[in-house]
Tab-separated table of C-alpha atoms in Angstrom:
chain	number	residue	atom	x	y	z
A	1036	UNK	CA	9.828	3.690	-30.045
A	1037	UNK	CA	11.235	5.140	-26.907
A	1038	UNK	CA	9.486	7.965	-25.380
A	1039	UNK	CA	10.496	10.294	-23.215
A	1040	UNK	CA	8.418	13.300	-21.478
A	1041	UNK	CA	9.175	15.744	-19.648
A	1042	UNK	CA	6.223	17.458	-17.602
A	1043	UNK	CA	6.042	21.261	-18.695
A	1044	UNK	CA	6.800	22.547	-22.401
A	1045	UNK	CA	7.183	26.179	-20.767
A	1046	UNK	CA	7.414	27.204	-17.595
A	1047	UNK	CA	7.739	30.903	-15.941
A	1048	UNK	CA	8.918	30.930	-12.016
A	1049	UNK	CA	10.184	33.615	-9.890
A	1050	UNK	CA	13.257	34.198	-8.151
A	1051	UNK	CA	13.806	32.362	-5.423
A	1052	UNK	CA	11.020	29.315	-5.803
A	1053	UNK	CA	11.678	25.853	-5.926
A	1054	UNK	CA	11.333	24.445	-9.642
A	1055	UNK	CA	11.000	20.711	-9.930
A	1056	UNK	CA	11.474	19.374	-13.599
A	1057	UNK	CA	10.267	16.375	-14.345
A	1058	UNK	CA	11.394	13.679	-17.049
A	1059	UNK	CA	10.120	10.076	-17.391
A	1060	UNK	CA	11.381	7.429	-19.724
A	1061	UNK	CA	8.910	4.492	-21.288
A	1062	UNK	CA	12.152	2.097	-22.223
A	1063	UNK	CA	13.868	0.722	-18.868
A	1064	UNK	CA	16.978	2.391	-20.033
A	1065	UNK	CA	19.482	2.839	-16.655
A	1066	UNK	CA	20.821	5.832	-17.734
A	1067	UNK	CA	19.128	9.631	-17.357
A	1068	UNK	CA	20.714	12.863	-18.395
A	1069	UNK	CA	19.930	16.297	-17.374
A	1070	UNK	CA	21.302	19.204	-20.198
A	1071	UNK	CA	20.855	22.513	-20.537
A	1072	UNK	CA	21.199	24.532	-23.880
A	1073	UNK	CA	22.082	28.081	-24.451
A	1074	UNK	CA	22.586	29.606	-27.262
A	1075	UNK	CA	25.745	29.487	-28.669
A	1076	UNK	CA	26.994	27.160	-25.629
A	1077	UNK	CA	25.490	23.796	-27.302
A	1078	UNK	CA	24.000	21.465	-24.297
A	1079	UNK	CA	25.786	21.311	-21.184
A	1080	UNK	CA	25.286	18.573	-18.759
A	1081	UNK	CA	23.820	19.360	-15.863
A	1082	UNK	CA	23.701	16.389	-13.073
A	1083	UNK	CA	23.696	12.946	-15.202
A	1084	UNK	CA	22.438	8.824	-13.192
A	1085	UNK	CA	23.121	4.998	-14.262
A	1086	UNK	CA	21.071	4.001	-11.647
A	1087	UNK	CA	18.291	4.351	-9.351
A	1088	UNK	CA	18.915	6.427	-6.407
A	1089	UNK	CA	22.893	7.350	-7.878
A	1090	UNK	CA	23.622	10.459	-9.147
A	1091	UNK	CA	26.269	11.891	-10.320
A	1092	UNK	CA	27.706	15.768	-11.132
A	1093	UNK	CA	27.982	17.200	-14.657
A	1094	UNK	CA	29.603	19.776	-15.887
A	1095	UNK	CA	27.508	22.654	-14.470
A	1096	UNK	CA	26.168	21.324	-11.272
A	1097	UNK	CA	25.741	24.401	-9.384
A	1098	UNK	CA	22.636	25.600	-8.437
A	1099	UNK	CA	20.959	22.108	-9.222
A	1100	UNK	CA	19.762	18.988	-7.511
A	1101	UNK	CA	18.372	15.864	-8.797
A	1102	UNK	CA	16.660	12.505	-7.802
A	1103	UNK	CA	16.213	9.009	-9.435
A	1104	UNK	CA	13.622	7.023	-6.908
A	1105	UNK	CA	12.291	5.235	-9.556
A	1106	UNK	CA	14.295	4.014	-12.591
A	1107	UNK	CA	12.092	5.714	-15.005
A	1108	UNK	CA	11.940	8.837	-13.762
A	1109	UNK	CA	14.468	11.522	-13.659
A	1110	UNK	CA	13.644	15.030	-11.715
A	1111	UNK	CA	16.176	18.354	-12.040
A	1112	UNK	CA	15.797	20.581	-9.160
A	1113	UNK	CA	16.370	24.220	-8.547
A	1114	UNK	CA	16.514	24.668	-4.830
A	1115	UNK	CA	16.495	28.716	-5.488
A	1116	UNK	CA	15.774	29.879	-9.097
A	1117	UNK	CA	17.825	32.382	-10.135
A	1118	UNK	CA	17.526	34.600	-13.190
A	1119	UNK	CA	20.578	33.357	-14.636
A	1120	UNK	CA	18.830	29.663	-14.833
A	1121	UNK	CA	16.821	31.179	-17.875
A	1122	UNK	CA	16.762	28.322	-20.345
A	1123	UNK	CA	16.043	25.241	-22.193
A	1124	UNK	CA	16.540	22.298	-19.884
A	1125	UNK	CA	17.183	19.017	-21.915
A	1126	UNK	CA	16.115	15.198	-20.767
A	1127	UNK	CA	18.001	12.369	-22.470
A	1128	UNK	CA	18.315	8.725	-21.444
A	1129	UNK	CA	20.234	5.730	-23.067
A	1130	UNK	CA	20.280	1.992	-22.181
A	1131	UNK	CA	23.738	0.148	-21.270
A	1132	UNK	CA	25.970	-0.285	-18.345
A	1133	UNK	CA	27.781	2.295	-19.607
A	1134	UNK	CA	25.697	4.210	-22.371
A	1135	UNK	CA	29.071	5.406	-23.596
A	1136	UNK	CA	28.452	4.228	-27.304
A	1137	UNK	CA	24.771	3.918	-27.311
A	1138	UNK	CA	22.433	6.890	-28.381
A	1139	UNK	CA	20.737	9.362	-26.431
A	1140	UNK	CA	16.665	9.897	-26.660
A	1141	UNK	CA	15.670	13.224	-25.760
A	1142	UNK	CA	12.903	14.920	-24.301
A	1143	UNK	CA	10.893	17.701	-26.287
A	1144	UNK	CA	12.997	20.189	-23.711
A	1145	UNK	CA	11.162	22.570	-20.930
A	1146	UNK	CA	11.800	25.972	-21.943
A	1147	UNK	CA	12.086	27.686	-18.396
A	1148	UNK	CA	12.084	31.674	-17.285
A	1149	UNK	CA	13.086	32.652	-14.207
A	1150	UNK	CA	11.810	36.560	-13.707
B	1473	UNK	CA	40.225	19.350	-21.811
B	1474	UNK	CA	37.745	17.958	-23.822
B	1475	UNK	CA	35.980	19.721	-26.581
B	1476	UNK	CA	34.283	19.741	-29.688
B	1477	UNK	CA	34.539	22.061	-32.206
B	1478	UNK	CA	32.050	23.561	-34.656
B	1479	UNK	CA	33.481	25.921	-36.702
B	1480	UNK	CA	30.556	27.635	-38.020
B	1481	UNK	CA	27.900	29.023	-35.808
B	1482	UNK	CA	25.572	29.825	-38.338
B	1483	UNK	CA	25.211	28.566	-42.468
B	1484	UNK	CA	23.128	29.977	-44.858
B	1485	UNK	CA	23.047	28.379	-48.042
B	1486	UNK	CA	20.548	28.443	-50.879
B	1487	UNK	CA	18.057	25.368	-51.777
B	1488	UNK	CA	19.662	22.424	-53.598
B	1489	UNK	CA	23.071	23.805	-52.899
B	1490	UNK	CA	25.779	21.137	-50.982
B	1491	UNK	CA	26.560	22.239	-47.622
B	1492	UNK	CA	28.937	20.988	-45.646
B	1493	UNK	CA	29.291	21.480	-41.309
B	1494	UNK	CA	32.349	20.581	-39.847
B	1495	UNK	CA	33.053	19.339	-36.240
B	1496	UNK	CA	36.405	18.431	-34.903
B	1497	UNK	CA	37.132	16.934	-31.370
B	1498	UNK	CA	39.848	16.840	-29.129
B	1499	UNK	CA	40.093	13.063	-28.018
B	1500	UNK	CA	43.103	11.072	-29.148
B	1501	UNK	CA	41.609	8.094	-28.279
B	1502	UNK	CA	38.991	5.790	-29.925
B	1503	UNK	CA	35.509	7.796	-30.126
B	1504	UNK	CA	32.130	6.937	-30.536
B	1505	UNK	CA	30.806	10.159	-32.960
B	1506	UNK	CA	27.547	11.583	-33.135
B	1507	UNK	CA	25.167	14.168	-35.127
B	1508	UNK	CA	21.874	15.572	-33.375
B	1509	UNK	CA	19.303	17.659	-34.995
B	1510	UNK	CA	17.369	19.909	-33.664
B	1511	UNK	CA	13.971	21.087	-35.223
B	1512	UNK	CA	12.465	24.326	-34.309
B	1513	UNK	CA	11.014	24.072	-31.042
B	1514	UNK	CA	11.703	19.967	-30.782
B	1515	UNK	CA	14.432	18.000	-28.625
B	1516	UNK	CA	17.228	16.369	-30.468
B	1517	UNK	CA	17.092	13.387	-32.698
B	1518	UNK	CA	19.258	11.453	-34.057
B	1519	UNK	CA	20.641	12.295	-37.434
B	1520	UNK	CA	23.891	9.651	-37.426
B	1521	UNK	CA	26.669	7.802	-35.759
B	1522	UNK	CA	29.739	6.279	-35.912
B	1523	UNK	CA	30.840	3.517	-34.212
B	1524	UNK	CA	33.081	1.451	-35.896
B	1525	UNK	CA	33.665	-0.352	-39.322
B	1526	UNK	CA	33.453	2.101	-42.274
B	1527	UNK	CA	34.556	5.571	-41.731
B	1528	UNK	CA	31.366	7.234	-44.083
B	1529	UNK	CA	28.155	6.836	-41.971
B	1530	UNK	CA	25.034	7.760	-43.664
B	1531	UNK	CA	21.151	8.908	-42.789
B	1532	UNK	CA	17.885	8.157	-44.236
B	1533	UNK	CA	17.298	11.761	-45.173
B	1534	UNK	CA	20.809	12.243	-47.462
B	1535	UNK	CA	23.130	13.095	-44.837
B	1536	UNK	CA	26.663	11.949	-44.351
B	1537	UNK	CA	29.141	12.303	-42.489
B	1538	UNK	CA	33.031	11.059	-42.348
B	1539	UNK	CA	35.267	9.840	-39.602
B	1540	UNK	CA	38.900	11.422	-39.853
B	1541	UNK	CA	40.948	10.184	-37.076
B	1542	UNK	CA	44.099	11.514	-38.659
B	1543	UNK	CA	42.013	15.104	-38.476
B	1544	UNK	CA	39.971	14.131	-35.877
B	1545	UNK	CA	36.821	15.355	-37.595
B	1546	UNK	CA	33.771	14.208	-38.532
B	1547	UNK	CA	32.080	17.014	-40.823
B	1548	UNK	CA	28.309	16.446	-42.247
B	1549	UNK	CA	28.117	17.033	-45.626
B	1550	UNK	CA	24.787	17.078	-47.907
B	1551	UNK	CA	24.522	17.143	-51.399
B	1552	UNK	CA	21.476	19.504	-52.188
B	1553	UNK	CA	19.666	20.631	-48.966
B	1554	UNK	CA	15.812	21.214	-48.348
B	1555	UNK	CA	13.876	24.124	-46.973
B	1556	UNK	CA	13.499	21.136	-44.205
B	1557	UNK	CA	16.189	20.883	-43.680
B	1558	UNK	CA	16.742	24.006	-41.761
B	1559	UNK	CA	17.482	23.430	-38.614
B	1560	UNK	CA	20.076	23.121	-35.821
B	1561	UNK	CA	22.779	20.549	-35.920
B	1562	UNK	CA	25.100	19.770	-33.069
B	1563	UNK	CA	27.621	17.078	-33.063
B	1564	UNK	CA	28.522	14.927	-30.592
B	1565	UNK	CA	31.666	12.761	-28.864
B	1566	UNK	CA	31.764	9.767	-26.435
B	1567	UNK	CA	35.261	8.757	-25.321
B	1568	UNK	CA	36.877	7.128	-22.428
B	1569	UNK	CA	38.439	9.988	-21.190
B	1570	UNK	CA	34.830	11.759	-21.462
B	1571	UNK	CA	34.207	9.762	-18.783
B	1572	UNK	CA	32.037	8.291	-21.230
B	1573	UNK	CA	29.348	10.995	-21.672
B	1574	UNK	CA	28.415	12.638	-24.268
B	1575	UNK	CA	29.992	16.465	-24.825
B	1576	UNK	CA	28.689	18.501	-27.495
B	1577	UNK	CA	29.383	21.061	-30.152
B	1578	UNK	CA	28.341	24.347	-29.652
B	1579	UNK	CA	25.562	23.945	-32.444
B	1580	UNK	CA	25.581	25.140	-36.272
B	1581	UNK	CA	22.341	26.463	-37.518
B	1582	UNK	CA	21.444	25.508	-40.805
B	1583	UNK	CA	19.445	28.528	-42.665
B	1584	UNK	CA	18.163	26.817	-46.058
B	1585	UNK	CA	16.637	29.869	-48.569
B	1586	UNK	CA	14.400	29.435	-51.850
């Protein structure tokens, strides 16, 4: 089965810190997704890679940062946590050139609070 | 711009009564279609897809769900839900003009009551 982690269930940081998620995937699949979910705003993709060391911008980009050194592992970062970051932040990853039609394996989600 | 569309935010519905949650999408193109649910306090799994071949797509645990191109839809329908079965369900589209990602539904929450 494929297995991903992700390296903190809940988290609590303060304003202004530097918050590194983490999210590694057992299955050699080459692509990684960052989401976040809010309620009532479904999961919202964050920064998204089909490859190690590319990245590319979701739909809410702002505020975040990523890197893919290794092809396994995945990390979201904030450079300055703000308040309105509050939420459940969402690892997937899917195998395929494309991973257009293939499904997504998610993470057990961080559930991060920025106070 | 793309979107997906679930009508109902939340759906309460008594034990062993059919529910149905309906999803529509904007693409015009061919689709790849998805349904995620989410446990309490879990990621997302898998419920069902659609690919190709047969428009009614089925899961282990009694779900379906339909692919209407003409309506672009793809509601999930189940004939006598579970207390388990409460949950959150979100569905899911991948289309070229996606840029072949995944965009989701804003959720529906499933409230199953004895």
């Amino acid at each position: 089965d494929v297995k991903v982690t992700q390296s903190s269930r809940y988290l609590v940081k303060r304003t202004g810190e530097k918050v590194f998620l983490e999210c590694v995937q057992d299955m050699d699949h080459e692509n990684m997704f960052w989401y976040r979910q809010d309620p009532g705003l479904g999961l919202r993709l964050i920064y998204f890679s089909y490859d190690v060391k590319m990245k590319e911008k979701g739909d809410i980009p702002e505020g975040y940062s990523v890197s893919r050194e290794k092809k396994e592992r995945f990390s979201l970062i904030l450079e300055s946590a703000s308040t309105n970051q509050t939420s459940m932040y969402l690892c997937a990853s899917t195998p395929g050139a494309s991973g257009r039609r293939y499904e997504q394996y998610f993470g057990p989600g961080t559930r991060l609070t920025v106070t | 711009a793309q979107s997906v569309t679930q009508l109902d935010s939340q759906v309460p519905v008594f034990e062993e009564a059919p529910v149905e949650l309906r999803c529509n999408y904007s693409s015009s193109v061919s689709v790849y279609l998805f349904w995620y649910v989410q446990y309490p306090n879990q990621g997302l799994q898998l419920l069902l897809k659609y690919l190709s071949g047969s428009t009614l797509v089925e899961s282990i645990n009694g779900f379906e769900a339909e692919f209407n191109k003409s309506q672009t839809s793809f509601h999930l329908r189940k004939p006598s839900v579970h207390i388990s079965d409460t949950a959150e369900y979100f569905c899911a589209v991948s289309a070229s003009e996606y840029g072949n990602k995944l965009v989701f539904g804003a959720g529906t929450i499933l409230r199953v009551k004895s």
